[in-house]
Short mmCIF file of C-alpha atoms and ligand atoms in Angstrom, two decimals:
data_model
loop_
_atom_site.label_atom_id
_atom_site.label_comp_id
_atom_site.label_asym_id
_atom_site.label_seq_id
_atom_site.Cartn_x
_atom_site.Cartn_y
_atom_site.Cartn_z
CA ILE A 631 38.59 -8.38 -58.37
CA ILE A 632 36.19 -11.21 -59.08
CA SER A 633 37.67 -14.67 -58.72
CA MET A 634 35.37 -17.69 -59.22
CA ASP A 635 37.05 -21.04 -58.63
CA LYS A 636 35.19 -24.29 -59.37
CA ILE A 637 31.90 -22.77 -58.24
CA CYS A 638 29.06 -25.28 -58.02
CA LYS A 639 25.48 -24.53 -57.05
CA SER A 640 22.59 -26.87 -56.35
CA PHE A 641 19.06 -26.10 -55.26
CA PRO A 642 16.82 -28.37 -53.20
CA VAL A 643 13.75 -29.56 -55.10
CA GLU A 644 10.60 -31.34 -53.96
CA MET A 645 10.83 -34.69 -52.18
CA GLY A 646 14.28 -33.82 -50.78
CA GLY A 647 16.03 -34.03 -54.15
CA GLU A 648 18.68 -31.66 -55.45
CA GLN A 649 19.09 -30.03 -58.83
CA GLN A 650 22.61 -28.98 -59.73
CA VAL A 651 22.57 -25.74 -61.69
CA LEU A 652 26.22 -24.60 -61.87
CA PHE A 653 29.14 -26.96 -62.60
CA ASP A 654 32.74 -25.88 -61.81
CA ILE A 655 32.33 -22.27 -62.92
CA THR A 656 35.83 -20.77 -63.01
CA PHE A 657 36.85 -17.33 -64.25
CA ASP A 658 38.44 -14.06 -63.07
CA VAL A 659 37.41 -10.49 -63.83
CA ASN A 660 39.92 -7.66 -63.38
CA GLN A 661 39.16 -4.02 -62.52
CA GLY A 662 38.18 -2.11 -65.65
CA GLU A 663 36.85 -5.05 -67.65
CA PHE A 664 33.42 -4.98 -69.32
CA VAL A 665 32.15 -8.56 -69.55
CA SER A 666 28.95 -9.90 -71.14
CA ILE A 667 27.41 -13.19 -70.05
CA MET A 668 25.11 -14.88 -72.55
CA GLY A 669 23.35 -18.22 -72.71
CA PRO A 670 19.94 -19.87 -73.06
CA SER A 671 17.05 -19.33 -70.68
CA GLY A 672 17.56 -21.41 -67.52
CA SER A 673 21.27 -21.99 -68.16
CA GLY A 674 22.38 -20.48 -64.83
CA LYS A 675 23.34 -16.88 -65.63
CA SER A 676 21.33 -15.16 -62.88
CA THR A 677 22.34 -17.84 -60.37
CA CYS A 678 25.99 -17.11 -61.23
CA MET A 679 25.39 -13.35 -60.96
CA ASN A 680 23.79 -13.71 -57.52
CA ILE A 681 26.93 -15.46 -56.29
CA ILE A 682 29.15 -12.76 -57.82
CA GLY A 683 27.04 -10.12 -56.10
CA ALA A 684 27.31 -11.93 -52.76
CA LEU A 685 23.52 -12.36 -52.65
CA ASP A 686 23.85 -16.12 -52.64
CA THR A 687 26.56 -18.58 -51.59
CA PRO A 688 27.90 -21.44 -53.71
CA THR A 689 27.30 -25.07 -52.74
CA SER A 690 31.04 -25.70 -53.26
CA GLY A 691 34.06 -23.87 -54.69
CA THR A 692 35.61 -20.55 -53.70
CA TYR A 693 34.55 -17.01 -54.54
CA LYS A 694 36.85 -14.06 -53.83
CA LEU A 695 35.63 -10.48 -54.22
CA TYR A 696 38.29 -7.77 -53.99
CA GLY A 697 40.63 -10.43 -52.64
CA ARG A 698 38.39 -11.49 -49.74
CA ASP A 699 36.92 -14.96 -49.52
CA VAL A 700 33.23 -14.08 -49.61
CA THR A 701 32.13 -17.61 -48.78
CA HIS A 702 33.40 -17.09 -45.24
CA LEU A 703 31.84 -13.69 -44.53
CA SER A 704 28.81 -13.25 -42.30
CA PRO A 705 25.60 -11.86 -43.85
CA ASP A 706 26.35 -8.46 -42.22
CA GLU A 707 29.87 -8.39 -43.61
CA LEU A 708 28.53 -9.36 -47.05
CA ALA A 709 26.02 -6.48 -46.90
CA VAL A 710 28.84 -4.03 -46.13
CA VAL A 711 30.92 -5.30 -49.08
CA ARG A 712 27.94 -5.09 -51.42
CA ASN A 713 26.92 -1.58 -50.40
CA GLU A 714 30.46 -0.31 -50.64
CA TYR A 715 31.41 -1.69 -54.04
CA ILE A 716 28.49 -3.00 -56.04
CA GLY A 717 25.59 -1.55 -58.00
CA PHE A 718 23.11 -4.29 -58.93
CA VAL A 719 20.45 -4.11 -61.67
CA PHE A 720 18.12 -7.03 -60.94
CA GLN A 721 16.39 -9.04 -63.68
CA GLN A 722 13.06 -8.34 -62.04
CA PHE A 723 13.97 -4.78 -60.92
CA ASN A 724 13.06 -5.40 -57.25
CA LEU A 725 11.79 -1.85 -56.62
CA LEU A 726 10.04 -0.99 -53.34
CA SER A 727 6.43 -0.60 -54.43
CA LYS A 728 5.39 1.74 -51.60
CA ARG A 729 8.30 4.19 -52.04
CA SER A 730 8.60 6.86 -54.72
CA VAL A 731 10.95 6.57 -57.69
CA LEU A 732 13.30 9.11 -56.04
CA ASP A 733 13.35 7.19 -52.75
CA ASN A 734 14.07 3.97 -54.61
CA VAL A 735 17.03 5.52 -56.44
CA MET A 736 18.37 7.10 -53.20
CA LEU A 737 18.24 3.82 -51.31
CA PRO A 738 21.86 2.66 -51.88
CA LEU A 739 23.10 6.10 -50.82
CA MET A 740 21.73 5.64 -47.31
CA TYR A 741 24.78 3.60 -46.37
CA ARG A 742 27.31 6.21 -47.46
CA GLY A 743 26.85 8.80 -44.78
CA LEU A 744 26.11 11.45 -47.39
CA PRO A 745 23.95 14.45 -46.43
CA MET A 746 20.35 14.50 -47.67
CA GLU A 747 20.90 17.20 -50.30
CA GLU A 748 23.78 15.26 -51.82
CA ARG A 749 21.75 12.04 -51.96
CA ILE A 750 18.88 13.86 -53.70
CA ARG A 751 21.27 15.56 -56.11
CA ARG A 752 22.92 12.29 -57.17
CA ALA A 753 19.60 10.46 -57.47
CA ARG A 754 18.20 13.23 -59.66
CA GLU A 755 21.32 13.21 -61.84
CA MET A 756 20.88 9.47 -62.52
CA LEU A 757 17.14 9.84 -63.15
CA LYS A 758 17.94 12.50 -65.73
CA ARG A 759 20.47 10.11 -67.34
CA VAL A 760 17.76 7.49 -67.88
CA GLY A 761 15.16 10.03 -69.06
CA LEU A 762 12.93 9.93 -65.98
CA GLU A 763 13.51 13.33 -64.37
CA ASN A 764 9.78 14.10 -64.54
CA PHE A 765 8.75 10.94 -62.69
CA GLU A 766 10.56 11.17 -59.35
CA SER A 767 7.38 11.23 -57.25
CA TYR A 768 5.68 8.34 -59.07
CA LEU A 769 5.22 4.95 -57.45
CA PRO A 770 6.63 1.90 -59.28
CA THR A 771 3.06 0.65 -59.91
CA GLN A 772 2.43 3.76 -62.00
CA LEU A 773 5.34 3.06 -64.34
CA SER A 774 5.64 1.08 -67.54
CA GLY A 775 7.89 -2.01 -67.62
CA GLY A 776 10.74 -0.17 -69.29
CA MET A 777 10.44 2.77 -66.90
CA LYS A 778 10.80 0.41 -63.92
CA GLN A 779 13.88 -1.05 -65.54
CA ARG A 780 15.35 2.42 -65.93
CA VAL A 781 14.69 3.23 -62.27
CA ALA A 782 16.52 0.00 -61.36
CA ILE A 783 19.45 1.15 -63.52
CA ALA A 784 19.48 4.64 -61.99
CA ARG A 785 19.45 3.07 -58.52
CA ALA A 786 22.42 0.83 -59.36
CA LEU A 787 24.43 3.83 -60.58
CA ALA A 788 23.50 6.44 -57.96
CA GLY A 789 25.95 5.07 -55.41
CA ASP A 790 29.02 5.51 -57.68
CA PRO A 791 29.79 1.79 -57.55
CA LYS A 792 33.18 0.35 -58.57
CA LEU A 793 31.47 -2.76 -59.90
CA ILE A 794 28.17 -2.87 -61.80
CA LEU A 795 26.30 -6.18 -62.06
CA ALA A 796 23.48 -5.84 -64.57
CA ASP A 797 21.07 -8.75 -65.13
CA GLU A 798 19.49 -8.12 -68.55
CA PRO A 799 19.46 -4.30 -68.12
CA THR A 800 17.79 -3.65 -71.49
CA GLY A 801 15.27 -6.53 -71.62
CA ALA A 802 12.25 -4.24 -71.38
CA LEU A 803 13.64 -1.33 -73.38
CA ASP A 804 13.30 -0.38 -77.02
CA SER A 805 16.41 -0.42 -79.18
CA LYS A 806 17.11 3.34 -79.03
CA MET A 807 16.84 3.55 -75.23
CA GLY A 808 18.86 0.34 -74.82
CA ASN A 809 21.69 1.75 -76.92
CA GLU A 810 21.64 5.07 -75.00
CA ILE A 811 22.01 3.24 -71.70
CA LEU A 812 24.76 0.96 -73.00
CA SER A 813 26.69 3.96 -74.37
CA PHE A 814 26.51 5.41 -70.87
CA PHE A 815 27.77 2.12 -69.39
CA LYS A 816 30.64 2.12 -71.90
CA LYS A 817 31.52 5.70 -70.92
CA LEU A 818 31.55 4.76 -67.21
CA ASN A 819 33.77 1.80 -68.06
CA GLU A 820 36.25 3.62 -70.31
CA GLU A 821 36.46 6.99 -68.53
CA MET A 822 36.11 5.93 -64.89
CA GLY A 823 37.42 2.38 -65.01
CA ILE A 824 34.21 0.96 -63.56
CA THR A 825 34.06 -2.82 -63.92
CA ILE A 826 30.85 -4.10 -65.51
CA VAL A 827 29.49 -7.64 -65.70
CA MET A 828 26.28 -7.77 -67.69
CA ILE A 829 23.89 -10.61 -68.56
CA THR A 830 22.15 -10.07 -71.86
CA HIS A 831 20.54 -12.17 -74.54
CA GLU A 832 20.90 -9.48 -77.19
CA PHE A 833 24.01 -9.70 -79.30
CA GLU A 834 23.79 -6.03 -80.29
CA ILE A 835 24.05 -5.13 -76.60
CA ALA A 836 26.97 -7.50 -75.97
CA GLN A 837 28.96 -5.56 -78.61
CA TYR A 838 29.53 -2.77 -76.07
CA SER A 839 31.57 -5.11 -73.87
CA ASN A 840 35.11 -6.36 -74.48
CA ARG A 841 34.73 -9.97 -73.32
CA LEU A 842 32.03 -12.63 -73.68
CA ILE A 843 31.37 -15.57 -71.37
CA HIS A 844 28.86 -18.13 -72.64
CA ILE A 845 27.02 -20.37 -70.18
CA TYR A 846 25.20 -23.51 -71.34
CA ASP A 847 23.51 -25.95 -68.94
CA GLY A 848 25.46 -24.48 -66.02
CA ARG A 849 28.90 -24.70 -67.62
CA ILE A 850 31.12 -22.12 -69.30
CA THR A 851 31.39 -23.05 -72.98
CA TYR A 852 33.16 -19.90 -74.23
CA ASP A 853 35.29 -17.19 -72.62
CA GLY A 854 36.97 -14.72 -74.92
CA LYS A 855 36.54 -11.85 -77.39
CA VAL A 856 33.06 -10.73 -78.36
CA PRO A 857 32.46 -12.07 -81.89
CA LYS A 858 31.42 -9.36 -84.37
CA ASP A 859 28.73 -11.40 -86.06
CA ILE B 107 -13.22 -8.27 -83.77
CA ILE B 108 -11.31 -5.48 -82.09
CA SER B 109 -12.63 -2.00 -82.74
CA MET B 110 -10.96 0.96 -81.00
CA ASP B 111 -12.59 4.33 -81.68
CA LYS B 112 -10.98 7.54 -80.40
CA ILE B 113 -9.81 5.80 -77.24
CA CYS B 114 -8.33 8.18 -74.65
CA LYS B 115 -6.87 7.20 -71.30
CA SER B 116 -5.72 9.36 -68.40
CA PHE B 117 -4.39 8.35 -65.02
CA PRO B 118 -4.74 10.36 -61.83
CA VAL B 119 -1.42 11.56 -60.44
CA GLU B 120 -0.47 13.12 -57.13
CA MET B 121 -2.13 16.35 -55.99
CA GLY B 122 -5.30 15.50 -57.89
CA GLY B 123 -3.75 16.04 -61.31
CA GLU B 124 -4.26 13.90 -64.39
CA GLN B 125 -1.76 12.56 -66.89
CA GLN B 126 -3.17 11.74 -70.30
CA VAL B 127 -1.47 8.66 -71.74
CA LEU B 128 -3.54 7.70 -74.83
CA PHE B 129 -4.84 10.22 -77.38
CA ASP B 130 -7.62 9.23 -79.83
CA ILE B 131 -6.36 5.70 -80.46
CA THR B 132 -8.37 4.37 -83.40
CA PHE B 133 -7.88 1.06 -85.24
CA ASP B 134 -9.65 -2.21 -86.04
CA VAL B 135 -8.29 -5.75 -86.00
CA ASN B 136 -10.05 -8.51 -87.91
CA GLN B 137 -10.12 -12.23 -87.10
CA GLY B 138 -6.99 -13.92 -88.40
CA GLU B 139 -4.70 -10.88 -88.32
CA PHE B 140 -1.27 -10.95 -86.64
CA VAL B 141 -0.46 -7.43 -85.47
CA SER B 142 2.70 -6.08 -83.82
CA ILE B 143 2.65 -2.96 -81.67
CA MET B 144 5.97 -1.17 -81.23
CA GLY B 145 7.05 2.11 -79.68
CA PRO B 146 9.35 3.63 -77.05
CA SER B 147 9.26 2.79 -73.37
CA GLY B 148 6.38 4.62 -71.69
CA SER B 149 4.59 5.40 -74.96
CA GLY B 150 1.33 3.68 -73.93
CA LYS B 151 1.52 0.19 -75.48
CA SER B 152 0.65 -1.82 -72.35
CA THR B 153 -2.06 0.68 -71.40
CA CYS B 154 -3.58 0.18 -74.85
CA MET B 155 -3.29 -3.62 -74.52
CA ASN B 156 -5.04 -3.60 -71.14
CA ILE B 157 -8.00 -1.83 -72.74
CA ILE B 158 -8.05 -4.32 -75.64
CA GLY B 159 -8.01 -7.17 -73.12
CA ALA B 160 -10.89 -5.61 -71.16
CA LEU B 161 -8.67 -5.35 -68.08
CA ASP B 162 -9.02 -1.58 -68.02
CA THR B 163 -11.59 0.88 -69.32
CA PRO B 164 -10.85 3.95 -71.43
CA THR B 165 -11.43 7.46 -70.08
CA SER B 166 -13.31 8.28 -73.29
CA GLY B 167 -13.98 6.70 -76.68
CA THR B 168 -15.57 3.37 -77.58
CA TYR B 169 -14.12 -0.11 -77.54
CA LYS B 170 -15.97 -3.03 -79.16
CA LEU B 171 -14.77 -6.60 -78.73
CA TYR B 172 -16.48 -9.22 -80.91
CA GLY B 173 -19.09 -6.58 -81.71
CA ARG B 174 -20.03 -5.87 -78.08
CA ASP B 175 -19.43 -2.49 -76.50
CA VAL B 176 -17.07 -3.51 -73.73
CA THR B 177 -17.19 -0.10 -72.06
CA HIS B 178 -20.76 -0.86 -70.95
CA LEU B 179 -20.23 -4.37 -69.58
CA SER B 180 -20.14 -5.09 -65.86
CA PRO B 181 -16.90 -6.51 -64.38
CA ASP B 182 -18.49 -9.98 -64.26
CA GLU B 183 -19.55 -9.80 -67.90
CA LEU B 184 -16.05 -8.61 -68.84
CA ALA B 185 -14.52 -11.58 -67.02
CA VAL B 186 -16.75 -13.98 -68.97
CA VAL B 187 -15.76 -12.40 -72.30
CA ARG B 188 -12.05 -12.52 -71.40
CA ASN B 189 -12.11 -16.14 -70.25
CA GLU B 190 -14.02 -17.25 -73.30
CA TYR B 191 -11.98 -15.56 -76.01
CA ILE B 192 -8.66 -14.20 -74.82
CA GLY B 193 -5.27 -15.61 -73.83
CA PHE B 194 -3.13 -12.90 -72.21
CA VAL B 195 0.68 -12.96 -71.82
CA PHE B 196 1.40 -10.21 -69.30
CA GLN B 197 4.55 -8.05 -69.43
CA GLN B 198 5.34 -9.01 -65.85
CA PHE B 199 4.04 -12.61 -66.19
CA ASN B 200 1.66 -12.32 -63.19
CA LEU B 201 2.09 -15.96 -62.09
CA LEU B 202 0.61 -17.14 -58.78
CA SER B 203 3.70 -17.59 -56.61
CA LYS B 204 2.20 -20.18 -54.26
CA ARG B 205 0.89 -22.48 -57.01
CA SER B 206 2.90 -24.91 -59.10
CA VAL B 207 3.79 -24.31 -62.74
CA LEU B 208 1.15 -26.86 -63.80
CA ASP B 209 -1.57 -25.22 -61.68
CA ASN B 210 -0.65 -21.83 -63.13
CA VAL B 211 -0.97 -23.12 -66.69
CA MET B 212 -4.28 -24.90 -65.93
CA LEU B 213 -5.82 -21.78 -64.40
CA PRO B 214 -7.63 -20.45 -67.51
CA LEU B 215 -9.10 -23.90 -68.12
CA MET B 216 -11.04 -23.79 -64.86
CA TYR B 217 -13.74 -21.71 -66.53
CA ARG B 218 -14.33 -24.11 -69.39
CA GLY B 219 -16.06 -26.93 -67.58
CA LEU B 220 -13.45 -29.40 -68.83
CA PRO B 221 -12.76 -32.55 -66.77
CA MET B 222 -9.56 -32.64 -64.71
CA GLU B 223 -7.71 -35.12 -66.97
CA GLU B 224 -8.37 -32.93 -70.01
CA ARG B 225 -7.13 -29.79 -68.22
CA ILE B 226 -3.94 -31.57 -67.16
CA ARG B 227 -3.42 -32.98 -70.65
CA ARG B 228 -3.74 -29.57 -72.33
CA ALA B 229 -1.53 -27.83 -69.76
CA ARG B 230 1.17 -30.49 -70.21
CA GLU B 231 0.98 -30.17 -73.99
CA MET B 232 1.63 -26.42 -73.76
CA LEU B 233 4.44 -26.86 -71.23
CA LYS B 234 6.09 -29.27 -73.65
CA ARG B 235 5.71 -26.67 -76.42
CA VAL B 236 7.69 -24.12 -74.41
CA GLY B 237 10.31 -26.66 -73.27
CA LEU B 238 9.24 -26.88 -69.63
CA GLU B 239 7.75 -30.39 -69.38
CA ASN B 240 10.22 -31.28 -66.59
CA PHE B 241 9.25 -28.32 -64.42
CA GLU B 242 5.54 -28.77 -63.82
CA SER B 243 5.80 -29.11 -60.04
CA TYR B 244 8.19 -26.15 -59.57
CA LEU B 245 7.05 -22.92 -57.95
CA PRO B 246 7.52 -19.68 -59.93
CA THR B 247 10.15 -18.52 -57.41
CA GLN B 248 12.31 -21.48 -58.43
CA LEU B 249 12.35 -20.49 -62.09
CA SER B 250 14.60 -18.24 -64.12
CA GLY B 251 13.17 -15.06 -65.70
CA GLY B 252 12.82 -16.66 -69.11
CA MET B 253 11.23 -19.79 -67.65
CA LYS B 254 8.55 -17.65 -65.92
CA GLN B 255 7.89 -15.95 -69.24
CA ARG B 256 7.45 -19.32 -70.92
CA VAL B 257 4.98 -20.45 -68.23
CA ALA B 258 3.01 -17.23 -68.86
CA ILE B 259 2.97 -18.09 -72.58
CA ALA B 260 1.88 -21.68 -71.95
CA ARG B 261 -0.90 -20.41 -69.70
CA ALA B 262 -2.15 -17.99 -72.36
CA LEU B 263 -2.31 -20.80 -74.94
CA ALA B 264 -3.70 -23.64 -72.81
CA GLY B 265 -7.26 -22.39 -73.08
CA ASP B 266 -7.33 -22.52 -76.91
CA PRO B 267 -8.07 -18.81 -77.15
CA LYS B 268 -9.40 -17.16 -80.33
CA LEU B 269 -7.42 -14.00 -79.55
CA ILE B 270 -3.92 -13.87 -78.08
CA LEU B 271 -2.70 -10.63 -76.49
CA ALA B 272 1.03 -10.88 -75.82
CA ASP B 273 2.84 -8.04 -74.03
CA GLU B 274 6.52 -8.44 -74.91
CA PRO B 275 6.37 -12.28 -74.95
CA THR B 276 10.07 -12.73 -75.73
CA GLY B 277 11.60 -9.96 -73.60
CA ALA B 278 13.36 -12.37 -71.24
CA LEU B 279 14.21 -15.05 -73.81
CA ASP B 280 17.34 -15.72 -75.82
CA SER B 281 17.13 -15.39 -79.58
CA LYS B 282 16.73 -19.11 -80.36
CA MET B 283 13.91 -19.63 -77.84
CA GLY B 284 12.22 -16.38 -78.93
CA ASN B 285 12.17 -17.52 -82.55
CA GLU B 286 10.83 -20.97 -81.60
CA ILE B 287 7.93 -19.42 -79.75
CA LEU B 288 7.17 -16.94 -82.52
CA SER B 289 7.19 -19.73 -85.11
CA PHE B 290 4.59 -21.46 -82.96
CA PHE B 291 2.52 -18.23 -82.78
CA LYS B 292 2.75 -17.94 -86.58
CA LYS B 293 1.58 -21.54 -86.97
CA LEU B 294 -1.41 -20.90 -84.67
CA ASN B 295 -2.23 -17.80 -86.70
CA GLU B 296 -1.88 -19.33 -90.16
CA GLU B 297 -3.29 -22.81 -89.53
CA MET B 298 -5.98 -22.09 -86.97
CA GLY B 299 -6.85 -18.49 -87.75
CA ILE B 300 -6.08 -17.32 -84.23
CA THR B 301 -5.84 -13.52 -84.02
CA ILE B 302 -2.68 -12.25 -82.37
CA VAL B 303 -1.85 -8.75 -81.11
CA MET B 304 1.70 -8.60 -79.79
CA ILE B 305 3.74 -5.80 -78.20
CA THR B 306 7.43 -6.13 -78.88
CA HIS B 307 10.44 -3.88 -79.06
CA GLU B 308 12.43 -6.33 -81.17
CA PHE B 309 12.17 -5.81 -84.90
CA GLU B 310 13.23 -9.39 -85.63
CA ILE B 311 10.20 -10.59 -83.66
CA ALA B 312 7.82 -8.16 -85.39
CA GLN B 313 8.76 -9.80 -88.73
CA TYR B 314 6.52 -12.76 -87.85
CA SER B 315 3.43 -10.52 -87.94
CA ASN B 316 1.70 -9.10 -90.99
CA ARG B 317 0.86 -5.60 -89.70
CA LEU B 318 2.70 -3.05 -87.59
CA ILE B 319 1.17 -0.32 -85.41
CA HIS B 320 3.61 2.21 -83.99
CA ILE B 321 2.70 4.18 -80.86
CA TYR B 322 4.61 7.32 -79.87
CA ASP B 323 3.66 9.50 -76.88
CA GLY B 324 0.22 7.86 -76.76
CA ARG B 325 -0.63 8.35 -80.43
CA ILE B 326 -0.57 6.03 -83.42
CA THR B 327 2.14 7.24 -85.79
CA TYR B 328 2.15 4.29 -88.23
CA ASP B 329 -0.32 1.55 -89.13
CA GLY B 330 0.57 -0.66 -92.05
CA LYS B 331 2.88 -3.32 -93.46
CA VAL B 332 5.83 -4.51 -91.40
CA PRO B 333 8.92 -2.92 -92.96
CA LYS B 334 11.61 -5.47 -93.88
CA ASP B 335 14.52 -3.42 -92.63
N1 ATP C 196 -1.55 3.18 -62.93
C1 ATP C 196 -0.92 4.22 -63.51
N2 ATP C 196 -0.95 5.44 -62.90
C2 ATP C 196 -0.32 6.49 -63.45
N3 ATP C 196 0.36 6.46 -64.62
C3 ATP C 196 0.40 5.27 -65.27
C4 ATP C 196 -0.21 4.09 -64.76
N4 ATP C 196 0.04 3.07 -65.60
C5 ATP C 196 0.78 3.57 -66.60
N5 ATP C 196 1.01 4.90 -66.42
C6 ATP C 196 1.78 5.79 -67.28
O1 ATP C 196 1.33 5.58 -68.62
C7 ATP C 196 2.44 5.74 -69.51
C8 ATP C 196 2.46 4.56 -70.47
O2 ATP C 196 2.63 3.36 -69.77
P1 ATP C 196 2.63 1.96 -70.54
O3 ATP C 196 2.82 0.89 -69.49
O4 ATP C 196 1.44 1.83 -71.41
O5 ATP C 196 3.94 2.09 -71.46
P2 ATP C 196 4.58 1.05 -72.47
O6 ATP C 196 4.50 1.63 -73.83
O7 ATP C 196 4.00 -0.30 -72.27
O8 ATP C 196 6.10 1.05 -72.03
P3 ATP C 196 7.20 -0.14 -71.89
O9 ATP C 196 7.69 -0.38 -73.28
O10 ATP C 196 8.23 0.51 -71.02
O11 ATP C 196 6.53 -1.32 -71.28
C9 ATP C 196 3.70 5.87 -68.67
O12 ATP C 196 4.10 7.24 -68.67
C10 ATP C 196 3.26 5.46 -67.29
O13 ATP C 196 3.94 6.17 -66.27
N1 ATP C 197 15.46 -21.00 -55.82
C1 ATP C 197 15.56 -21.97 -56.75
N2 ATP C 197 15.16 -23.24 -56.46
C2 ATP C 197 15.23 -24.21 -57.39
N3 ATP C 197 15.74 -24.05 -58.62
C3 ATP C 197 16.17 -22.82 -58.96
C4 ATP C 197 16.10 -21.72 -58.06
N4 ATP C 197 16.59 -20.61 -58.69
C5 ATP C 197 16.94 -21.00 -59.93
N5 ATP C 197 16.70 -22.33 -60.10
C6 ATP C 197 16.95 -23.13 -61.30
O1 ATP C 197 18.27 -22.83 -61.75
C7 ATP C 197 18.31 -22.87 -63.18
C8 ATP C 197 19.01 -21.62 -63.69
O2 ATP C 197 18.29 -20.46 -63.32
P1 ATP C 197 18.83 -19.01 -63.67
O3 ATP C 197 17.86 -18.03 -63.10
O4 ATP C 197 20.24 -18.86 -63.23
O5 ATP C 197 18.79 -19.02 -65.25
P2 ATP C 197 19.14 -17.87 -66.30
O6 ATP C 197 20.28 -18.35 -67.11
O7 ATP C 197 19.28 -16.56 -65.61
O8 ATP C 197 17.86 -17.84 -67.23
P3 ATP C 197 17.04 -16.62 -67.92
O9 ATP C 197 17.81 -16.26 -69.14
O10 ATP C 197 15.73 -17.30 -68.25
O11 ATP C 197 16.90 -15.53 -66.93
C9 ATP C 197 16.87 -23.02 -63.68
O12 ATP C 197 16.67 -24.35 -64.12
C10 ATP C 197 16.03 -22.72 -62.45
O13 ATP C 197 14.83 -23.49 -62.43
MG1 MG C 198 18.11 -14.85 -65.55
MG1 MG C 199 4.73 -2.08 -71.47
#
């Protein structure tokens, strides 16, 4: 369902220069896989994830999502694809600071044509999953770092996505909470066949997945089983 | 130098209610100590740190910093105390998005009356320490999550603080980078007697400190040696 072929990405930098950040990234992900992406800070993981999630376009190379060449879709068409298939947990959470926790979690459900009661029910179910059922009327500014992260996770899951893209979903969480959330991800993957691609820098968290891709200086340096050590 | 006595903190919540978040927090930290604070997400660690850093005032109880009762200082006096003694690494980095990396790191030095060349020299030295010497003219929006965290660390250290307050300083960093930065913290603590209070949820990181305080539901449940396990 995800097909990256020789994906390169450069960003403009001051004085009209360019900094290349991704070099010929090539890999496929099939439905039902649970992939971890690891690598040093600044190596290009989030940049890669943004292209997978159709939030950014590559400078060169081809990216197919569910068989469609995403590089040739209009921004509106991209938004439709994203809302239909993908739940995204952002590295910096990206919550709407003026809307309540419940509103934030319900946001992806707006595009599904579900009735209000159903949207509230699903949002509340996910908030309960991440231990925040008592905080639905709070604003993001009234939450701790780890609570914001859990709202971002609940929001990604509320829409019943087929594909979850999680950028360091446990970075702000303690070990117990991180393991609870990853066990839930594993359950979604094994019982419902949901495909998960997750960036993490914690090896203990990568153990929940069944494939590891390592990115170093914008290149893939490993793609295979998750080592036990 | 830090003296917390029966510190309580409540926040107002909707409908005029109040949520108590810290309950009778009492502990002292002496110059030269390296303390870790651990505990579940939402347990009150950052709230406690904000009071220690004189960024917030307790609802009741007394807080003395360097022997002065901080609860009775005016906002201006608090700002002077903070700028003189404290380097703060915020959980959400709090970088100025319209200023360059170098400007962000130099910011705390503005209050020291140092000449421009000296401020630039110190900022560059700290950027080199965190591996970002090639990124001084970048804007925060052009950086990865872990790079922003490293800029926040460099900024906290540039002012030669006597007291470092670090709220999850390695949350966005890979293991190798996290250990490099903690080794540097340990060096500052052991060789220069700098006091460090650090929130972390990674046990491997807490090993660098020589005292562990555990907070659970707003109360201290452990205060002693760092367990090896
Ligand atoms: N401005 C605020 N208004 C209302 N409640 C708040 C506010 N700031 C924090 N809280 C509440 O205080 C509690 C503790 O928050 P705090 O940020 O100290 O947690 P933490 O231990 O740092 O958690 P984490 O590990 O997730 O960062 C949480 O329940 C949070 O909702
Ligand atoms: N908008 C941008 N403009 C310029 N450079 C950028 C931009 N976004 C990212 N970069 C650069 O791309 C590189 C990779 O960034 P990316 O966010 O993908 O790293 P990462 O692997 O996710 O790191 P981390 O683990 O720290 O989150 C970095 O050197 C960063 O400075
Ligand atoms: Mg990243
Ligand atoms: Mg916190």
